[in-house]
mmCIF file with all atom_site columns, C-alpha atoms and ligand atoms in Angstrom:
data_model
loop_
_atom_site.group_PDB
_atom_site.id
_atom_site.type_symbol
_atom_site.label_atom_id
_atom_site.label_alt_id
_atom_site.label_comp_id
_atom_site.label_asym_id
_atom_site.label_entity_id
_atom_site.label_seq_id
_atom_site.pdbx_PDB_ins_code
_atom_site.Cartn_x
_atom_site.Cartn_y
_atom_site.Cartn_z
_atom_site.occupancy
_atom_site.B_iso_or_equiv
_atom_site.pdbx_formal_charge
_atom_site.auth_seq_id
_atom_site.auth_comp_id
_atom_site.auth_asym_id
_atom_site.auth_atom_id
_atom_site.pdbx_PDB_model_num
ATOM   1   C  CA  . UNK A 1 1   ? 0.000   0.000   0.000  1.00 95.00 ? 1   UNK A CA  1
ATOM   2   C  CA  . UNK A 1 2   ? 1.104   3.576   -0.541 1.00 95.00 ? 2   UNK A CA  1
ATOM   3   C  CA  . UNK A 1 3   ? -0.370  7.041   -0.137 1.00 97.00 ? 3   UNK A CA  1
ATOM   4   C  CA  . UNK A 1 4   ? -0.282  9.128   -3.293 1.00 96.00 ? 4   UNK A CA  1
ATOM   5   C  CA  . UNK A 1 5   ? 0.542   12.811  -3.699 1.00 95.00 ? 5   UNK A CA  1
ATOM   6   C  CA  . UNK A 1 6   ? -3.077  13.764  -3.097 1.00 97.00 ? 6   UNK A CA  1
ATOM   7   C  CA  . UNK A 1 7   ? -3.127  11.935  0.232  1.00 97.00 ? 7   UNK A CA  1
ATOM   8   C  CA  . UNK A 1 8   ? -5.146  8.910   -0.872 1.00 98.00 ? 8   UNK A CA  1
ATOM   9   C  CA  . UNK A 1 9   ? -4.171  5.331   -0.076 1.00 98.00 ? 9   UNK A CA  1
ATOM   10  C  CA  . UNK A 1 10  ? -3.974  2.823   -2.852 1.00 95.00 ? 10  UNK A CA  1
ATOM   11  C  CA  . UNK A 1 11  ? -5.854  0.519   -2.776 1.00 92.00 ? 11  UNK A CA  1
ATOM   12  C  CA  . UNK A 1 12  ? -8.708  2.108   -0.849 1.00 97.00 ? 12  UNK A CA  1
ATOM   13  C  CA  . UNK A 1 13  ? -12.327 2.622   -1.864 1.00 98.00 ? 13  UNK A CA  1
ATOM   14  C  CA  . UNK A 1 14  ? -12.834 6.400   -1.792 1.00 98.00 ? 14  UNK A CA  1
ATOM   15  C  CA  . UNK A 1 15  ? -16.175 7.797   -0.619 1.00 98.00 ? 15  UNK A CA  1
ATOM   16  C  CA  . UNK A 1 16  ? -15.829 11.544  -0.096 1.00 97.00 ? 16  UNK A CA  1
ATOM   17  C  CA  . UNK A 1 17  ? -17.243 13.061  3.090  1.00 98.00 ? 17  UNK A CA  1
ATOM   18  C  CA  . UNK A 1 18  ? -18.395 16.692  3.247  1.00 98.00 ? 18  UNK A CA  1
ATOM   19  C  CA  . UNK A 1 19  ? -17.302 16.742  6.910  1.00 98.00 ? 19  UNK A CA  1
ATOM   20  C  CA  . UNK A 1 20  ? -13.727 17.644  6.043  1.00 98.00 ? 20  UNK A CA  1
ATOM   21  C  CA  . UNK A 1 21  ? -11.748 20.864  5.786  1.00 98.00 ? 21  UNK A CA  1
ATOM   22  C  CA  . UNK A 1 22  ? -8.198  22.091  5.500  1.00 97.00 ? 22  UNK A CA  1
ATOM   23  C  CA  . UNK A 1 23  ? -5.721  21.572  8.296  1.00 97.00 ? 23  UNK A CA  1
ATOM   24  C  CA  . UNK A 1 24  ? -4.583  24.845  9.889  1.00 95.00 ? 24  UNK A CA  1
ATOM   25  C  CA  . UNK A 1 25  ? -1.507  26.182  8.133  1.00 91.00 ? 25  UNK A CA  1
ATOM   26  C  CA  . UNK A 1 26  ? 1.638   24.646  9.525  1.00 87.00 ? 26  UNK A CA  1
ATOM   27  C  CA  . UNK A 1 27  ? -0.187  21.688  11.099 1.00 85.00 ? 27  UNK A CA  1
ATOM   28  C  CA  . UNK A 1 28  ? 1.452   18.553  9.778  1.00 90.00 ? 28  UNK A CA  1
ATOM   29  C  CA  . UNK A 1 29  ? 0.500   14.976  10.593 1.00 96.00 ? 29  UNK A CA  1
ATOM   30  C  CA  . UNK A 1 30  ? 1.933   14.037  13.985 1.00 95.00 ? 30  UNK A CA  1
ATOM   31  C  CA  . UNK A 1 31  ? -0.558  11.471  15.260 1.00 96.00 ? 31  UNK A CA  1
ATOM   32  C  CA  . UNK A 1 32  ? -2.818  8.600   14.219 1.00 97.00 ? 32  UNK A CA  1
ATOM   33  C  CA  . UNK A 1 33  ? -5.971  8.176   16.314 1.00 97.00 ? 33  UNK A CA  1
ATOM   34  C  CA  . UNK A 1 34  ? -7.560  4.714   16.425 1.00 97.00 ? 34  UNK A CA  1
ATOM   35  C  CA  . UNK A 1 35  ? -11.330 4.441   16.901 1.00 98.00 ? 35  UNK A CA  1
ATOM   36  C  CA  . UNK A 1 36  ? -14.082 1.864   16.722 1.00 98.00 ? 36  UNK A CA  1
ATOM   37  C  CA  . UNK A 1 37  ? -17.581 2.364   15.364 1.00 98.00 ? 37  UNK A CA  1
ATOM   38  C  CA  . UNK A 1 38  ? -20.612 0.296   14.441 1.00 98.00 ? 38  UNK A CA  1
ATOM   39  C  CA  . UNK A 1 39  ? -24.118 1.392   13.472 1.00 97.00 ? 39  UNK A CA  1
ATOM   40  C  CA  . UNK A 1 40  ? -26.311 0.249   15.024 1.00 96.00 ? 40  UNK A CA  1
ATOM   41  C  CA  . UNK A 1 41  ? -23.909 -0.699  17.832 1.00 95.00 ? 41  UNK A CA  1
ATOM   42  C  CA  . UNK A 1 42  ? -22.747 -4.277  17.391 1.00 96.00 ? 42  UNK A CA  1
ATOM   43  C  CA  . UNK A 1 43  ? -24.205 -4.634  13.883 1.00 97.00 ? 43  UNK A CA  1
ATOM   44  C  CA  . UNK A 1 44  ? -21.670 -4.986  11.091 1.00 98.00 ? 44  UNK A CA  1
ATOM   45  C  CA  . UNK A 1 45  ? -21.661 -4.827  7.318  1.00 96.00 ? 45  UNK A CA  1
ATOM   46  C  CA  . UNK A 1 46  ? -24.347 -2.197  6.734  1.00 96.00 ? 46  UNK A CA  1
ATOM   47  C  CA  . UNK A 1 47  ? -23.986 1.206   5.132  1.00 97.00 ? 47  UNK A CA  1
ATOM   48  C  CA  . UNK A 1 48  ? -24.966 3.451   8.040  1.00 97.00 ? 48  UNK A CA  1
ATOM   49  C  CA  . UNK A 1 49  ? -21.378 4.364   9.013  1.00 98.00 ? 49  UNK A CA  1
ATOM   50  C  CA  . UNK A 1 50  ? -20.850 5.586   5.468  1.00 98.00 ? 50  UNK A CA  1
ATOM   51  C  CA  . UNK A 1 51  ? -24.171 7.452   5.582  1.00 97.00 ? 51  UNK A CA  1
ATOM   52  C  CA  . UNK A 1 52  ? -23.195 9.093   8.889  1.00 97.00 ? 52  UNK A CA  1
ATOM   53  C  CA  . UNK A 1 53  ? -19.880 10.307  7.476  1.00 98.00 ? 53  UNK A CA  1
ATOM   54  C  CA  . UNK A 1 54  ? -21.678 11.593  4.379  1.00 97.00 ? 54  UNK A CA  1
ATOM   55  C  CA  . UNK A 1 55  ? -24.271 13.469  6.432  1.00 96.00 ? 55  UNK A CA  1
ATOM   56  C  CA  . UNK A 1 56  ? -26.990 11.184  5.049  1.00 96.00 ? 56  UNK A CA  1
ATOM   57  C  CA  . UNK A 1 57  ? -27.884 9.005   8.024  1.00 96.00 ? 57  UNK A CA  1
ATOM   58  C  CA  . UNK A 1 58  ? -31.641 8.429   8.393  1.00 95.00 ? 58  UNK A CA  1
ATOM   59  C  CA  . UNK A 1 59  ? -32.117 9.527   11.999 1.00 94.00 ? 59  UNK A CA  1
ATOM   60  C  CA  . UNK A 1 60  ? -35.342 7.521   12.229 1.00 95.00 ? 60  UNK A CA  1
ATOM   61  C  CA  . UNK A 1 61  ? -33.821 4.231   11.061 1.00 94.00 ? 61  UNK A CA  1
ATOM   62  C  CA  . UNK A 1 62  ? -32.899 3.133   14.603 1.00 96.00 ? 62  UNK A CA  1
ATOM   63  C  CA  . UNK A 1 63  ? -33.760 4.495   18.081 1.00 95.00 ? 63  UNK A CA  1
ATOM   64  C  CA  . UNK A 1 64  ? -30.059 5.026   18.836 1.00 94.00 ? 64  UNK A CA  1
ATOM   65  C  CA  . UNK A 1 65  ? -29.695 7.309   15.839 1.00 96.00 ? 65  UNK A CA  1
ATOM   66  C  CA  . UNK A 1 66  ? -31.666 10.171  17.380 1.00 94.00 ? 66  UNK A CA  1
ATOM   67  C  CA  . UNK A 1 67  ? -28.505 11.175  19.250 1.00 92.00 ? 67  UNK A CA  1
ATOM   68  C  CA  . UNK A 1 68  ? -26.573 11.239  15.972 1.00 93.00 ? 68  UNK A CA  1
ATOM   69  C  CA  . UNK A 1 69  ? -29.017 13.523  14.184 1.00 91.00 ? 69  UNK A CA  1
ATOM   70  C  CA  . UNK A 1 70  ? -27.227 16.498  12.688 1.00 91.00 ? 70  UNK A CA  1
ATOM   71  C  CA  . UNK A 1 71  ? -23.822 15.295  13.870 1.00 94.00 ? 71  UNK A CA  1
ATOM   72  C  CA  . UNK A 1 72  ? -21.124 16.324  11.411 1.00 97.00 ? 72  UNK A CA  1
ATOM   73  C  CA  . UNK A 1 73  ? -18.361 13.760  11.777 1.00 97.00 ? 73  UNK A CA  1
ATOM   74  C  CA  . UNK A 1 74  ? -15.977 11.818  9.607  1.00 98.00 ? 74  UNK A CA  1
ATOM   75  C  CA  . UNK A 1 75  ? -12.689 9.957   9.692  1.00 98.00 ? 75  UNK A CA  1
ATOM   76  C  CA  . UNK A 1 76  ? -9.962  9.537   7.141  1.00 98.00 ? 76  UNK A CA  1
ATOM   77  C  CA  . UNK A 1 77  ? -10.343 5.764   7.056  1.00 98.00 ? 77  UNK A CA  1
ATOM   78  C  CA  . UNK A 1 78  ? -12.724 2.950   7.935  1.00 98.00 ? 78  UNK A CA  1
ATOM   79  C  CA  . UNK A 1 79  ? -11.493 -0.638  8.096  1.00 98.00 ? 79  UNK A CA  1
ATOM   80  C  CA  . UNK A 1 80  ? -14.445 -3.007  7.926  1.00 98.00 ? 80  UNK A CA  1
ATOM   81  C  CA  . UNK A 1 81  ? -14.629 -6.438  9.581  1.00 98.00 ? 81  UNK A CA  1
ATOM   82  C  CA  . UNK A 1 82  ? -13.575 -7.975  6.261  1.00 98.00 ? 82  UNK A CA  1
ATOM   83  C  CA  . UNK A 1 83  ? -10.487 -5.767  6.150  1.00 98.00 ? 83  UNK A CA  1
ATOM   84  C  CA  . UNK A 1 84  ? -11.955 -3.605  3.388  1.00 98.00 ? 84  UNK A CA  1
ATOM   85  C  CA  . UNK A 1 85  ? -10.421 -0.129  3.473  1.00 98.00 ? 85  UNK A CA  1
ATOM   86  C  CA  . UNK A 1 86  ? -12.621 2.903   2.792  1.00 98.00 ? 86  UNK A CA  1
ATOM   87  C  CA  . UNK A 1 87  ? -11.212 6.437   2.700  1.00 98.00 ? 87  UNK A CA  1
ATOM   88  C  CA  . UNK A 1 88  ? -13.367 9.524   3.301  1.00 98.00 ? 88  UNK A CA  1
ATOM   89  C  CA  . UNK A 1 89  ? -10.768 12.301  3.320  1.00 98.00 ? 89  UNK A CA  1
ATOM   90  C  CA  . UNK A 1 90  ? -7.299  13.021  2.021  1.00 98.00 ? 90  UNK A CA  1
ATOM   91  C  CA  . UNK A 1 91  ? -4.601  12.524  4.635  1.00 98.00 ? 91  UNK A CA  1
ATOM   92  C  CA  . UNK A 1 92  ? -3.570  16.116  3.918  1.00 97.00 ? 92  UNK A CA  1
ATOM   93  C  CA  . UNK A 1 93  ? -6.993  17.420  4.972  1.00 98.00 ? 93  UNK A CA  1
ATOM   94  C  CA  . UNK A 1 94  ? -8.644  17.542  8.389  1.00 98.00 ? 94  UNK A CA  1
ATOM   95  C  CA  . UNK A 1 95  ? -11.328 14.957  9.107  1.00 98.00 ? 95  UNK A CA  1
ATOM   96  C  CA  . UNK A 1 96  ? -13.622 15.454  12.091 1.00 98.00 ? 96  UNK A CA  1
ATOM   97  C  CA  . UNK A 1 97  ? -13.106 12.372  14.251 1.00 98.00 ? 97  UNK A CA  1
ATOM   98  C  CA  . UNK A 1 98  ? -11.648 13.277  17.645 1.00 98.00 ? 98  UNK A CA  1
ATOM   99  C  CA  . UNK A 1 99  ? -13.785 16.190  18.850 1.00 97.00 ? 99  UNK A CA  1
ATOM   100 C  CA  . UNK A 1 100 ? -12.607 17.873  22.042 1.00 97.00 ? 100 UNK A CA  1
ATOM   101 C  CA  . UNK A 1 101 ? -9.232  16.235  22.553 1.00 98.00 ? 101 UNK A CA  1
ATOM   102 C  CA  . UNK A 1 102 ? -5.615  16.781  23.482 1.00 97.00 ? 102 UNK A CA  1
ATOM   103 C  CA  . UNK A 1 103 ? -2.355  14.978  23.065 1.00 96.00 ? 103 UNK A CA  1
ATOM   104 C  CA  . UNK A 1 104 ? 0.923   15.850  24.759 1.00 94.00 ? 104 UNK A CA  1
ATOM   105 C  CA  . UNK A 1 105 ? -0.364  19.330  25.516 1.00 94.00 ? 105 UNK A CA  1
ATOM   106 C  CA  . UNK A 1 106 ? -1.697  20.020  22.018 1.00 95.00 ? 106 UNK A CA  1
ATOM   107 C  CA  . UNK A 1 107 ? -5.429  20.646  21.777 1.00 96.00 ? 107 UNK A CA  1
ATOM   108 C  CA  . UNK A 1 108 ? -7.785  19.788  18.877 1.00 97.00 ? 108 UNK A CA  1
ATOM   109 C  CA  . UNK A 1 109 ? -6.189  16.560  17.710 1.00 98.00 ? 109 UNK A CA  1
ATOM   110 C  CA  . UNK A 1 110 ? -8.068  16.704  14.401 1.00 98.00 ? 110 UNK A CA  1
ATOM   111 C  CA  . UNK A 1 111 ? -5.707  19.507  13.368 1.00 98.00 ? 111 UNK A CA  1
ATOM   112 C  CA  . UNK A 1 112 ? -2.673  17.214  13.284 1.00 97.00 ? 112 UNK A CA  1
ATOM   113 C  CA  . UNK A 1 113 ? -3.962  13.657  13.184 1.00 98.00 ? 113 UNK A CA  1
ATOM   114 C  CA  . UNK A 1 114 ? -5.225  10.956  10.867 1.00 98.00 ? 114 UNK A CA  1
ATOM   115 C  CA  . UNK A 1 115 ? -8.330  9.158   12.141 1.00 98.00 ? 115 UNK A CA  1
ATOM   116 C  CA  . UNK A 1 116 ? -8.784  5.438   11.519 1.00 98.00 ? 116 UNK A CA  1
ATOM   117 C  CA  . UNK A 1 117 ? -12.085 3.787   12.428 1.00 98.00 ? 117 UNK A CA  1
ATOM   118 C  CA  . UNK A 1 118 ? -12.241 0.018   12.893 1.00 98.00 ? 118 UNK A CA  1
ATOM   119 C  CA  . UNK A 1 119 ? -15.695 -1.440  12.436 1.00 98.00 ? 119 UNK A CA  1
ATOM   120 C  CA  . UNK A 1 120 ? -16.369 -2.919  15.854 1.00 98.00 ? 120 UNK A CA  1
ATOM   121 C  CA  . UNK A 1 121 ? -17.311 -2.330  19.465 1.00 98.00 ? 121 UNK A CA  1
ATOM   122 C  CA  . UNK A 1 122 ? -15.585 -2.089  22.826 1.00 97.00 ? 122 UNK A CA  1
ATOM   123 C  CA  . UNK A 1 123 ? -16.892 -5.574  23.711 1.00 97.00 ? 123 UNK A CA  1
ATOM   124 C  CA  . UNK A 1 124 ? -15.673 -7.695  20.813 1.00 97.00 ? 124 UNK A CA  1
ATOM   125 C  CA  . UNK A 1 125 ? -12.278 -8.742  19.479 1.00 98.00 ? 125 UNK A CA  1
ATOM   126 C  CA  . UNK A 1 126 ? -11.300 -7.269  16.131 1.00 98.00 ? 126 UNK A CA  1
ATOM   127 C  CA  . UNK A 1 127 ? -10.706 -9.465  13.082 1.00 98.00 ? 127 UNK A CA  1
ATOM   128 C  CA  . UNK A 1 128 ? -7.297  -10.630 11.844 1.00 98.00 ? 128 UNK A CA  1
ATOM   129 C  CA  . UNK A 1 129 ? -8.064  -8.952  8.515  1.00 98.00 ? 129 UNK A CA  1
ATOM   130 C  CA  . UNK A 1 130 ? -8.534  -5.629  10.315 1.00 98.00 ? 130 UNK A CA  1
ATOM   131 C  CA  . UNK A 1 131 ? -5.138  -5.814  12.033 1.00 97.00 ? 131 UNK A CA  1
ATOM   132 C  CA  . UNK A 1 132 ? -3.475  -6.749  8.736  1.00 97.00 ? 132 UNK A CA  1
ATOM   133 C  CA  . UNK A 1 133 ? -5.058  -3.826  6.930  1.00 97.00 ? 133 UNK A CA  1
ATOM   134 C  CA  . UNK A 1 134 ? -4.341  -1.455  9.822  1.00 97.00 ? 134 UNK A CA  1
ATOM   135 C  CA  . UNK A 1 135 ? -0.660  -2.398  9.859  1.00 96.00 ? 135 UNK A CA  1
ATOM   136 C  CA  . UNK A 1 136 ? -0.392  -2.018  6.083  1.00 96.00 ? 136 UNK A CA  1
ATOM   137 C  CA  . UNK A 1 137 ? -2.008  1.405   6.349  1.00 97.00 ? 137 UNK A CA  1
ATOM   138 C  CA  . UNK A 1 138 ? 0.237   2.477   9.226  1.00 96.00 ? 138 UNK A CA  1
ATOM   139 C  CA  . UNK A 1 139 ? 3.289   1.423   7.213  1.00 94.00 ? 139 UNK A CA  1
ATOM   140 C  CA  . UNK A 1 140 ? 2.081   3.550   4.300  1.00 96.00 ? 140 UNK A CA  1
ATOM   141 C  CA  . UNK A 1 141 ? 1.435   6.519   6.603  1.00 96.00 ? 141 UNK A CA  1
ATOM   142 C  CA  . UNK A 1 142 ? 4.947   6.181   8.076  1.00 94.00 ? 142 UNK A CA  1
ATOM   143 C  CA  . UNK A 1 143 ? 6.441   6.333   4.604  1.00 94.00 ? 143 UNK A CA  1
ATOM   144 C  CA  . UNK A 1 144 ? 5.209   9.950   4.480  1.00 95.00 ? 144 UNK A CA  1
ATOM   145 C  CA  . UNK A 1 145 ? 5.397   10.815  8.192  1.00 94.00 ? 145 UNK A CA  1
ATOM   146 C  CA  . UNK A 1 146 ? 8.066   8.556   9.747  1.00 92.00 ? 146 UNK A CA  1
ATOM   147 C  CA  . UNK A 1 147 ? 7.719   9.982   13.247 1.00 90.00 ? 147 UNK A CA  1
ATOM   148 C  CA  . UNK A 1 148 ? 3.939   9.790   13.483 1.00 93.00 ? 148 UNK A CA  1
ATOM   149 C  CA  . UNK A 1 149 ? 2.695   8.654   16.897 1.00 93.00 ? 149 UNK A CA  1
ATOM   150 C  CA  . UNK A 1 150 ? -0.257  6.421   17.663 1.00 94.00 ? 150 UNK A CA  1
ATOM   151 C  CA  . UNK A 1 151 ? -3.015  6.759   20.247 1.00 95.00 ? 151 UNK A CA  1
ATOM   152 C  CA  . UNK A 1 152 ? -6.533  5.584   20.918 1.00 96.00 ? 152 UNK A CA  1
ATOM   153 C  CA  . UNK A 1 153 ? -9.488  7.959   20.940 1.00 97.00 ? 153 UNK A CA  1
ATOM   154 C  CA  . UNK A 1 154 ? -9.735  7.167   24.659 1.00 97.00 ? 154 UNK A CA  1
ATOM   155 C  CA  . UNK A 1 155 ? -6.148  8.401   25.088 1.00 96.00 ? 155 UNK A CA  1
ATOM   156 C  CA  . UNK A 1 156 ? -6.858  11.817  23.573 1.00 97.00 ? 156 UNK A CA  1
ATOM   157 C  CA  . UNK A 1 157 ? -10.366 12.219  25.050 1.00 97.00 ? 157 UNK A CA  1
ATOM   158 C  CA  . UNK A 1 158 ? -10.143 10.367  28.389 1.00 96.00 ? 158 UNK A CA  1
ATOM   159 C  CA  . UNK A 1 159 ? -13.371 10.205  30.366 1.00 96.00 ? 159 UNK A CA  1
ATOM   160 C  CA  . UNK A 1 160 ? -15.355 11.148  27.276 1.00 97.00 ? 160 UNK A CA  1
ATOM   161 C  CA  . UNK A 1 161 ? -14.477 8.342   24.843 1.00 97.00 ? 161 UNK A CA  1
ATOM   162 C  CA  . UNK A 1 162 ? -13.680 4.657   25.406 1.00 97.00 ? 162 UNK A CA  1
ATOM   163 C  CA  . UNK A 1 163 ? -12.769 3.491   21.899 1.00 97.00 ? 163 UNK A CA  1
ATOM   164 C  CA  . UNK A 1 164 ? -11.010 1.537   20.506 1.00 97.00 ? 164 UNK A CA  1
ATOM   165 C  CA  . UNK A 1 165 ? -11.715 -0.226  23.813 1.00 97.00 ? 165 UNK A CA  1
ATOM   166 C  CA  . UNK A 1 166 ? -10.224 -3.063  25.852 1.00 96.00 ? 166 UNK A CA  1
ATOM   167 C  CA  . UNK A 1 167 ? -10.620 -5.616  23.053 1.00 97.00 ? 167 UNK A CA  1
ATOM   168 C  CA  . UNK A 1 168 ? -8.257  -3.732  20.774 1.00 97.00 ? 168 UNK A CA  1
ATOM   169 C  CA  . UNK A 1 169 ? -4.931  -5.562  21.012 1.00 95.00 ? 169 UNK A CA  1
ATOM   170 C  CA  . UNK A 1 170 ? -2.168  -2.945  20.888 1.00 94.00 ? 170 UNK A CA  1
ATOM   171 C  CA  . UNK A 1 171 ? 0.461   -5.701  20.789 1.00 91.00 ? 171 UNK A CA  1
ATOM   172 C  CA  . UNK A 1 172 ? -0.777  -6.608  17.295 1.00 94.00 ? 172 UNK A CA  1
ATOM   173 C  CA  . UNK A 1 173 ? -0.038  -3.136  15.968 1.00 92.00 ? 173 UNK A CA  1
ATOM   174 C  CA  . UNK A 1 174 ? 3.326   -2.941  14.247 1.00 78.00 ? 174 UNK A CA  1
ATOM   175 C  CA  . UNK A 1 175 ? 6.359   -2.107  16.433 1.00 65.00 ? 175 UNK A CA  1
ATOM   176 C  CA  . UNK A 1 176 ? 6.630   1.624   15.980 1.00 57.00 ? 176 UNK A CA  1
ATOM   177 C  CA  . UNK A 1 177 ? 3.041   2.049   17.108 1.00 47.00 ? 177 UNK A CA  1
ATOM   178 C  CA  . UNK A 1 178 ? 3.407   0.252   20.402 1.00 45.00 ? 178 UNK A CA  1
ATOM   179 C  CA  . UNK A 1 179 ? 6.637   2.080   21.128 1.00 44.00 ? 179 UNK A CA  1
ATOM   180 C  CA  . UNK A 1 180 ? 4.977   5.441   20.601 1.00 49.00 ? 180 UNK A CA  1
ATOM   181 C  CA  . UNK A 1 181 ? 1.967   4.463   22.624 1.00 50.00 ? 181 UNK A CA  1
ATOM   182 C  CA  . UNK A 1 182 ? 4.171   3.665   25.598 1.00 45.00 ? 182 UNK A CA  1
ATOM   183 C  CA  . UNK A 1 183 ? 5.697   7.102   25.318 1.00 45.00 ? 183 UNK A CA  1
ATOM   184 C  CA  . UNK A 1 184 ? 2.199   8.607   25.318 1.00 48.00 ? 184 UNK A CA  1
ATOM   185 C  CA  . UNK A 1 185 ? 1.023   6.617   28.334 1.00 46.00 ? 185 UNK A CA  1
ATOM   186 C  CA  . UNK A 1 186 ? 4.029   5.879   30.558 1.00 41.00 ? 186 UNK A CA  1
ATOM   187 C  CA  . UNK A 1 187 ? 1.787   4.636   33.373 1.00 41.00 ? 187 UNK A CA  1
ATOM   188 C  CA  . UNK A 1 188 ? 0.390   1.764   31.270 1.00 39.00 ? 188 UNK A CA  1
HETATM 189 ZN ZN1 . ZN  B 2 .   ? -13.744 7.448   18.386 1.00 63.87 ? 201 ZN  B ZN1 1
#
């Protein structure tokens, strides 16, 4: 896998999200934030995550969706249970995935991070195919940004977010990632 000059990974299925804008000038990519998502929670393989990121979720389709109505969110990438990779925003642009967040004293992690969603929940192990695709993607990201660090959404928004959750196995993320994570959370 590699990321082209426009910031798109090859091969990824590109579905553009309108919930994207430019990074602030001077804000490079310093961090990858790992998330999980499923819509409805615990249901896999549907199209509602894509609809949410496109601003087209039917808020009446499920009782849980009322809370998502009008939410303008996105991520750069979604890795489905099958390992399929979908990209919603160029890595050079700012996707809206971390919300109120901070990392090593820097606020607004969206400004300087790439957001990767794994289709899943906090309660269920992730698939082998997802780890394989995640590691391939992280390798491609490091070709452009060799010093990029890695954190979970729960690391940058503690108390507010729990993903990727206790079932995400950080030891299965390629070496550089686990090293950086230890430097982020020395008390682990
Ligand atoms: Zn998240």
